[in-house]
PDB file of C-alpha atoms in Angstrom:
ATOM      1  CA  PHE A   1      -9.837  11.633   1.375  1.00  0.00           C
ATOM      2  CA  THR A   2      -9.100  13.928  -1.533  1.00  0.00           C
ATOM      3  CA  ALA A   3      -6.880  16.199   0.561  1.00  0.00           C
ATOM      4  CA  PRO A   4      -3.217  15.240  -0.002  1.00  0.00           C
ATOM      5  CA  SER A   5      -2.514  16.071   3.639  1.00  0.00           C
ATOM      6  CA  LYS A   6      -4.633  13.048   4.578  1.00  0.00           C
ATOM      7  CA  GLN A   7      -4.030  10.805   1.566  1.00  0.00           C
ATOM      8  CA  VAL A   8      -0.248  10.881   1.322  1.00  0.00           C
ATOM      9  CA  PRO A   9       0.539   9.754   4.909  1.00  0.00           C
ATOM     10  CA  LEU A  10      -1.808   6.763   4.563  1.00  0.00           C
ATOM     11  CA  ALA A  11      -0.343   5.886   1.168  1.00  0.00           C
ATOM     12  CA  LEU A  12       3.194   6.140   2.555  1.00  0.00           C
ATOM     13  CA  GLU A  13       2.402   3.801   5.446  1.00  0.00           C
ATOM     14  CA  THR A  14       0.674   1.318   3.152  1.00  0.00           C
ATOM     15  CA  VAL A  15       3.501   1.190   0.621  1.00  0.00           C
ATOM     16  CA  SER A  16       6.122   1.087   3.370  1.00  0.00           C
ATOM     17  CA  ALA A  17       4.366  -1.929   4.925  1.00  0.00           C
ATOM     18  CA  ALA A  18       4.131  -3.648   1.529  1.00  0.00           C
ATOM     19  CA  ILE A  19       7.838  -3.061   0.870  1.00  0.00           C
ATOM     20  CA  SER A  20       8.667  -4.389   4.348  1.00  0.00           C
ATOM     21  CA  ASN A  21       6.854  -7.619   3.488  1.00  0.00           C
ATOM     22  CA  ILE A  22       8.656  -7.817   0.147  1.00  0.00           C
ATOM     23  CA  ILE A  23      11.959  -7.473   2.002  1.00  0.00           C
ATOM     24  CA  LYS A  24      10.937 -10.182   4.485  1.00  0.00           C
ATOM     25  CA  ASN A  25      10.207 -12.569   1.601  1.00  0.00           C
ATOM     26  CA  LEU A  26      13.568 -11.862   0.008  1.00  0.00           C
ATOM     27  CA  GLN A  27      15.393 -12.277   3.323  1.00  0.00           C
ATOM     28  CA  TYR A  28      13.603 -15.589   3.901  1.00  0.00           C
ATOM     29  CA  TYR A  29      14.778 -16.989   0.571  1.00  0.00           C
ATOM     30  CA  SER A  30      18.179 -15.346   0.846  1.00  0.00           C
ATOM     31  CA  ASN A  31      18.677 -17.257   4.106  1.00  0.00           C
ATOM     32  CA  ARG A  32      17.851 -20.441   2.177  1.00  0.00           C
ATOM     33  CA  GLY A  33      20.652 -20.136  -0.346  1.00  0.00           C
ATOM     34  CA  ARG A  34      19.195 -17.828  -3.000  1.00  0.00           C
ATOM     35  CA  ASP A  35      21.485 -15.029  -4.172  1.00  0.00           C
ATOM     36  CA  LEU A  36      19.148 -12.094  -3.529  1.00  0.00           C
ATOM     37  CA  ASN A  37      21.434  -9.662  -1.718  1.00  0.00           C
ATOM     38  CA  SER A  38      21.817  -7.204  -4.606  1.00  0.00           C
ATOM     39  CA  LEU A  39      18.042  -7.084  -5.153  1.00  0.00           C
ATOM     40  CA  LEU A  40      17.486  -6.633  -1.425  1.00  0.00           C
ATOM     41  CA  GLU A  41      19.926  -3.728  -1.402  1.00  0.00           C
ATOM     42  CA  GLU A  42      18.276  -2.079  -4.416  1.00  0.00           C
ATOM     43  CA  ILE A  43      14.809  -2.390  -2.892  1.00  0.00           C
ATOM     44  CA  GLU A  44      16.065  -0.953   0.402  1.00  0.00           C
ATOM     45  CA  ASN A  45      17.565   1.987  -1.516  1.00  0.00           C
ATOM     46  CA  HIS A  46      14.314   2.554  -3.416  1.00  0.00           C
ATOM     47  CA  ARG A  47      12.390   2.399  -0.150  1.00  0.00           C
ATOM     48  CA  LEU A  48      14.447   5.325   1.168  1.00  0.00           C
ATOM     49  CA  LEU A  49      12.901   7.449  -1.586  1.00  0.00           C
ATOM     50  CA  LEU A  50       9.543   7.295   0.228  1.00  0.00           C
ATOM     51  CA  LYS A  51      10.676   9.943   2.696  1.00  0.00           C
ATOM     52  CA  ASP A  52      10.833  12.497  -0.134  1.00  0.00           C
ATOM     53  CA  CYS A  53       7.429  11.694  -1.638  1.00  0.00           C
ATOM     54  CA  LYS A  54       4.985  14.592  -1.603  1.00  0.00           C
ATOM     55  CA  ASN A  55       2.105  13.132  -3.632  1.00  0.00           C
ATOM     56  CA  ILE A  56       0.406   9.841  -4.488  1.00  0.00           C
ATOM     57  CA  GLU A  57       2.062   9.575  -7.910  1.00  0.00           C
ATOM     58  CA  GLN A  58       5.518   9.687  -6.298  1.00  0.00           C
ATOM     59  CA  VAL A  59       4.504   7.077  -3.706  1.00  0.00           C
ATOM     60  CA  MET A  60       3.140   4.803  -6.451  1.00  0.00           C
ATOM     61  CA  GLY A  61       6.349   5.373  -8.435  1.00  0.00           C
ATOM     62  CA  VAL A  62       8.497   4.132  -5.556  1.00  0.00           C
ATOM     63  CA  GLU A  63       6.168   1.168  -5.058  1.00  0.00           C
ATOM     64  CA  GLY A  64       6.478   0.360  -8.760  1.00  0.00           C
ATOM     65  CA  LEU A  65      10.297   0.509  -8.634  1.00  0.00           C
ATOM     66  CA  CYS A  66      10.375  -1.857  -5.666  1.00  0.00           C
ATOM     67  CA  ARG A  67       7.862  -4.247  -7.154  1.00  0.00           C
ATOM     68  CA  ARG A  68       9.782  -4.452 -10.487  1.00  0.00           C
ATOM     69  CA  LYS A  69      12.976  -5.312  -8.598  1.00  0.00           C
ATOM     70  CA  TYR A  70      11.031  -7.807  -6.495  1.00  0.00           C
ATOM     71  CA  TYR A  71       9.707  -9.526  -9.621  1.00  0.00           C
ATOM     72  CA  GLU A  72      13.309  -9.920 -10.778  1.00  0.00           C
ATOM     73  CA  SER A  73      13.779 -12.243  -7.791  1.00  0.00           C
ATOM     74  CA  PHE A  74      10.977 -14.629  -8.819  1.00  0.00           C
ATOM     75  CA  PRO A  75      13.077 -16.722 -11.249  1.00  0.00           C
ATOM     76  CA  LEU A  76      15.732 -17.068  -8.533  1.00  0.00           C
ATOM     77  CA  ILE A  77      13.145 -18.196  -5.987  1.00  0.00           C
ATOM     78  CA  ILE A  78      11.021 -20.535  -8.130  1.00  0.00           C
ATOM     79  CA  GLY A  79      13.812 -22.043 -10.207  1.00  0.00           C
ATOM     80  CA  SER A  80      13.878 -22.920 -13.868  1.00  0.00           C
ATOM     81  CA  ASP A  81      10.721 -25.029 -14.199  1.00  0.00           C
ATOM     82  CA  PHE A  82       8.596 -21.932 -14.783  1.00  0.00           C
ATOM     83  CA  GLU A  83       9.476 -19.017 -17.023  1.00  0.00           C
ATOM     84  CA  PHE A  84       8.944 -15.545 -15.585  1.00  0.00           C
ATOM     85  CA  THR A  85      10.598 -12.452 -17.008  1.00  0.00           C
ATOM     86  CA  GLN A  86       8.115  -9.711 -16.202  1.00  0.00           C
ATOM     87  CA  ARG A  87       4.673  -9.112 -14.734  1.00  0.00           C
ATOM     88  CA  VAL A  88       1.983  -9.306 -17.418  1.00  0.00           C
ATOM     89  CA  LYS A  89      -1.593  -8.842 -16.235  1.00  0.00           C
ATOM     90  CA  ASN A  90      -4.170  -8.702 -19.001  1.00  0.00           C
ATOM     91  CA  PRO A  91      -4.048 -11.471 -20.000  1.00  0.00           C
ATOM     92  CA  PRO A  92      -1.391 -13.371 -18.040  1.00  0.00           C
ATOM     93  CA  ASP A  93       1.100 -14.811 -20.505  1.00  0.00           C
ATOM     94  CA  ASN A  94       2.590 -17.618 -18.419  1.00  0.00           C
ATOM     95  CA  ALA A  95       1.899 -19.806 -15.394  1.00  0.00           C
ATOM     96  CA  VAL A  96       3.533 -17.505 -12.832  1.00  0.00           C
ATOM     97  CA  ASN A  97       1.615 -14.473 -14.076  1.00  0.00           C
ATOM     98  CA  ALA A  98      -1.595 -16.521 -14.032  1.00  0.00           C
ATOM     99  CA  LEU A  99      -0.933 -17.517 -10.415  1.00  0.00           C
ATOM    100  CA  ILE A 100      -0.169 -13.912  -9.424  1.00  0.00           C
ATOM    101  CA  SER A 101      -3.379 -12.677 -11.066  1.00  0.00           C
ATOM    102  CA  PHE A 102      -5.445 -15.457  -9.499  1.00  0.00           C
ATOM    103  CA  GLY A 103      -3.922 -14.959  -6.049  1.00  0.00           C
ATOM    104  CA  ASN A 104      -4.353 -11.190  -6.196  1.00  0.00           C
ATOM    105  CA  MET A 105      -8.001 -11.579  -7.228  1.00  0.00           C
ATOM    106  CA  MET A 106      -8.623 -13.932  -4.311  1.00  0.00           C
ATOM    107  CA  LEU A 107      -6.944 -11.491  -1.920  1.00  0.00           C
ATOM    108  CA  TYR A 108      -8.907  -8.487  -3.269  1.00  0.00           C
ATOM    109  CA  THR A 109     -12.144 -10.434  -2.818  1.00  0.00           C
ATOM    110  CA  THR A 110     -11.235 -11.438   0.739  1.00  0.00           C
ATOM    111  CA  VAL A 111     -10.254  -7.891   1.701  1.00  0.00           C
ATOM    112  CA  LEU A 112     -13.455  -6.511   0.157  1.00  0.00           C
ATOM    113  CA  SER A 113     -15.479  -9.052   2.121  1.00  0.00           C
ATOM    114  CA  GLU A 114     -13.830  -7.852   5.330  1.00  0.00           C
ATOM    115  CA  ILE A 115     -14.372  -4.185   4.417  1.00  0.00           C
ATOM    116  CA  TYR A 116     -18.103  -4.904   4.092  1.00  0.00           C
ATOM    117  CA  LYS A 117     -18.084  -5.899   7.771  1.00  0.00           C
ATOM    118  CA  THR A 118     -17.039  -2.347   8.685  1.00  0.00           C
ATOM    119  CA  GLN A 119     -18.450   1.120   8.166  1.00  0.00           C
ATOM    120  CA  LEU A 120     -15.818   1.884   5.526  1.00  0.00           C
ATOM    121  CA  ASP A 121     -16.841   2.794   1.977  1.00  0.00           C
ATOM    122  CA  PRO A 122     -14.971   0.377  -0.344  1.00  0.00           C
ATOM    123  CA  THR A 123     -15.074   2.852  -3.235  1.00  0.00           C
ATOM    124  CA  ILE A 124     -13.050   5.498  -1.389  1.00  0.00           C
ATOM    125  CA  SER A 125      -9.312   4.927  -1.356  1.00  0.00           C
ATOM    126  CA  PHE A 126      -6.078   6.715  -0.627  1.00  0.00           C
ATOM    127  CA  LEU A 127      -3.573   4.996  -2.924  1.00  0.00           C
ATOM    128  CA  HIS A 128      -5.340   3.663  -6.027  1.00  0.00           C
ATOM    129  CA  LYS A 129      -7.585   5.925  -8.059  1.00  0.00           C
ATOM    130  CA  PRO A 130     -11.268   5.279  -7.423  1.00  0.00           C
ATOM    131  CA  GLY A 131     -13.413   4.551 -10.444  1.00  0.00           C
ATOM    132  CA  TYR A 132     -16.970   3.657 -11.345  1.00  0.00           C
ATOM    133  CA  ARG A 133     -17.840   0.412  -9.536  1.00  0.00           C
ATOM    134  CA  ARG A 134     -14.204  -0.040  -8.581  1.00  0.00           C
ATOM    135  CA  TYR A 135     -13.661  -1.026  -4.986  1.00  0.00           C
ATOM    136  CA  SER A 136     -10.249   0.562  -4.776  1.00  0.00           C
ATOM    137  CA  LEU A 137      -9.980   0.472  -0.976  1.00  0.00           C
ATOM    138  CA  SER A 138      -9.546  -3.306  -1.214  1.00  0.00           C
ATOM    139  CA  LEU A 139      -6.703  -2.732  -3.695  1.00  0.00           C
ATOM    140  CA  ASP A 140      -5.041  -0.347  -1.240  1.00  0.00           C
ATOM    141  CA  ILE A 141      -5.272  -2.667   1.755  1.00  0.00           C
ATOM    142  CA  ALA A 142      -4.324  -5.772  -0.251  1.00  0.00           C
ATOM    143  CA  GLU A 143      -0.986  -4.163  -1.247  1.00  0.00           C
ATOM    144  CA  ILE A 144       0.287  -4.848   2.259  1.00  0.00           C
ATOM    145  CA  PHE A 145      -0.615  -8.532   2.198  1.00  0.00           C
ATOM    146  CA  LYS A 146       0.240  -9.574  -1.370  1.00  0.00           C
ATOM    147  CA  PRO A 147       3.886 -10.471  -0.614  1.00  0.00           C
ATOM    148  CA  ILE A 148       3.131 -12.526   2.484  1.00  0.00           C
ATOM    149  CA  LEU A 149      -0.077 -14.214   1.354  1.00  0.00           C
ATOM    150  CA  VAL A 150      -0.124 -14.441  -2.438  1.00  0.00           C
ATOM    151  CA  ASP A 151       3.579 -14.584  -3.279  1.00  0.00           C
ATOM    152  CA  ARG A 152       4.598 -16.940  -0.470  1.00  0.00           C
ATOM    153  CA  ILE A 153       1.850 -19.361  -1.497  1.00  0.00           C
ATOM    154  CA  ILE A 154       2.977 -19.192  -5.133  1.00  0.00           C
ATOM    155  CA  PHE A 155       6.583 -19.899  -4.144  1.00  0.00           C
ATOM    156  CA  LYS A 156       5.508 -22.822  -1.970  1.00  0.00           C
ATOM    157  CA  VAL A 157       3.189 -24.525  -4.457  1.00  0.00           C
ATOM    158  CA  LEU A 158       5.719 -24.197  -7.282  1.00  0.00           C
ATOM    159  CA  ASN A 159       8.832 -25.147  -5.298  1.00  0.00           C
ATOM    160  CA  LYS A 160       7.144 -28.173  -3.744  1.00  0.00           C
ATOM    161  CA  ASN A 161       5.640 -29.226  -7.095  1.00  0.00           C
ATOM    162  CA  MET A 162       2.130 -28.972  -5.696  1.00  0.00           C
ATOM    163  CA  ILE A 163       1.268 -27.268  -8.986  1.00  0.00           C
ATOM    164  CA  THR A 164       3.114 -28.207 -12.166  1.00  0.00           C
ATOM    165  CA  ALA A 165       3.194 -26.919 -15.741  1.00  0.00           C
ATOM    166  CA  ASN A 166       0.569 -29.553 -16.605  1.00  0.00           C
ATOM    167  CA  ASP A 167      -1.947 -27.691 -14.432  1.00  0.00           C
ATOM    168  CA  PHE A 168      -2.037 -24.721 -16.826  1.00  0.00           C
ATOM    169  CA  ALA A 169      -3.575 -24.226 -20.227  1.00  0.00           C
ATOM    170  CA  SER A 170      -1.839 -21.879 -22.619  1.00  0.00           C
ATOM    171  CA  GLU A 171      -3.690 -20.420 -25.539  1.00  0.00           C
ATOM    172  CA  LEU A 172      -2.798 -17.697 -28.011  1.00  0.00           C
ATOM    173  CA  ASN A 173      -0.891 -15.130 -25.866  1.00  0.00           C
ATOM    174  CA  TYR A 174      -2.471 -16.091 -22.554  1.00  0.00           C
ATOM    175  CA  CYS A 175      -2.322 -18.698 -19.820  1.00  0.00           C
ATOM    176  CA  TYR A 176      -4.842 -19.889 -17.288  1.00  0.00           C
TER     177      TYR A 176
END
């Protein structure tokens, strides 16, 4: 999969599907009284940039633009009980980031488990850079499902108070 002629089309389809699911989430909450129209419009405009992408870095750049705008919607969707200003991964600095990291890890593990049931090599990928003992194919495939599986669950458990601030432990610059 090192040939861009094979990598880029797969990456474009993957990122396009992920952005479609991001848009569906925003439309869902927009239809339930959240003011997300400007973010939806910006993400749609960023998505149009995919048609001009010629390499993986450009595709990942568009995905990053869309995801940053998408994360701007989180405070509007989850309300004021939980602070979220930006995505922080290592280590997560607040409850929402901790939930995102936990949910993503669970999704990566599930996707990897399903990949093992096929003849696919989990270390070969088309979007994320492969590395030593890095199963990057699961990262690629999980991109599509993160908005509809991980994020929707986070929104539900926080908005319905199934998980509260008391369920998290915050230490020096991290939260779990």
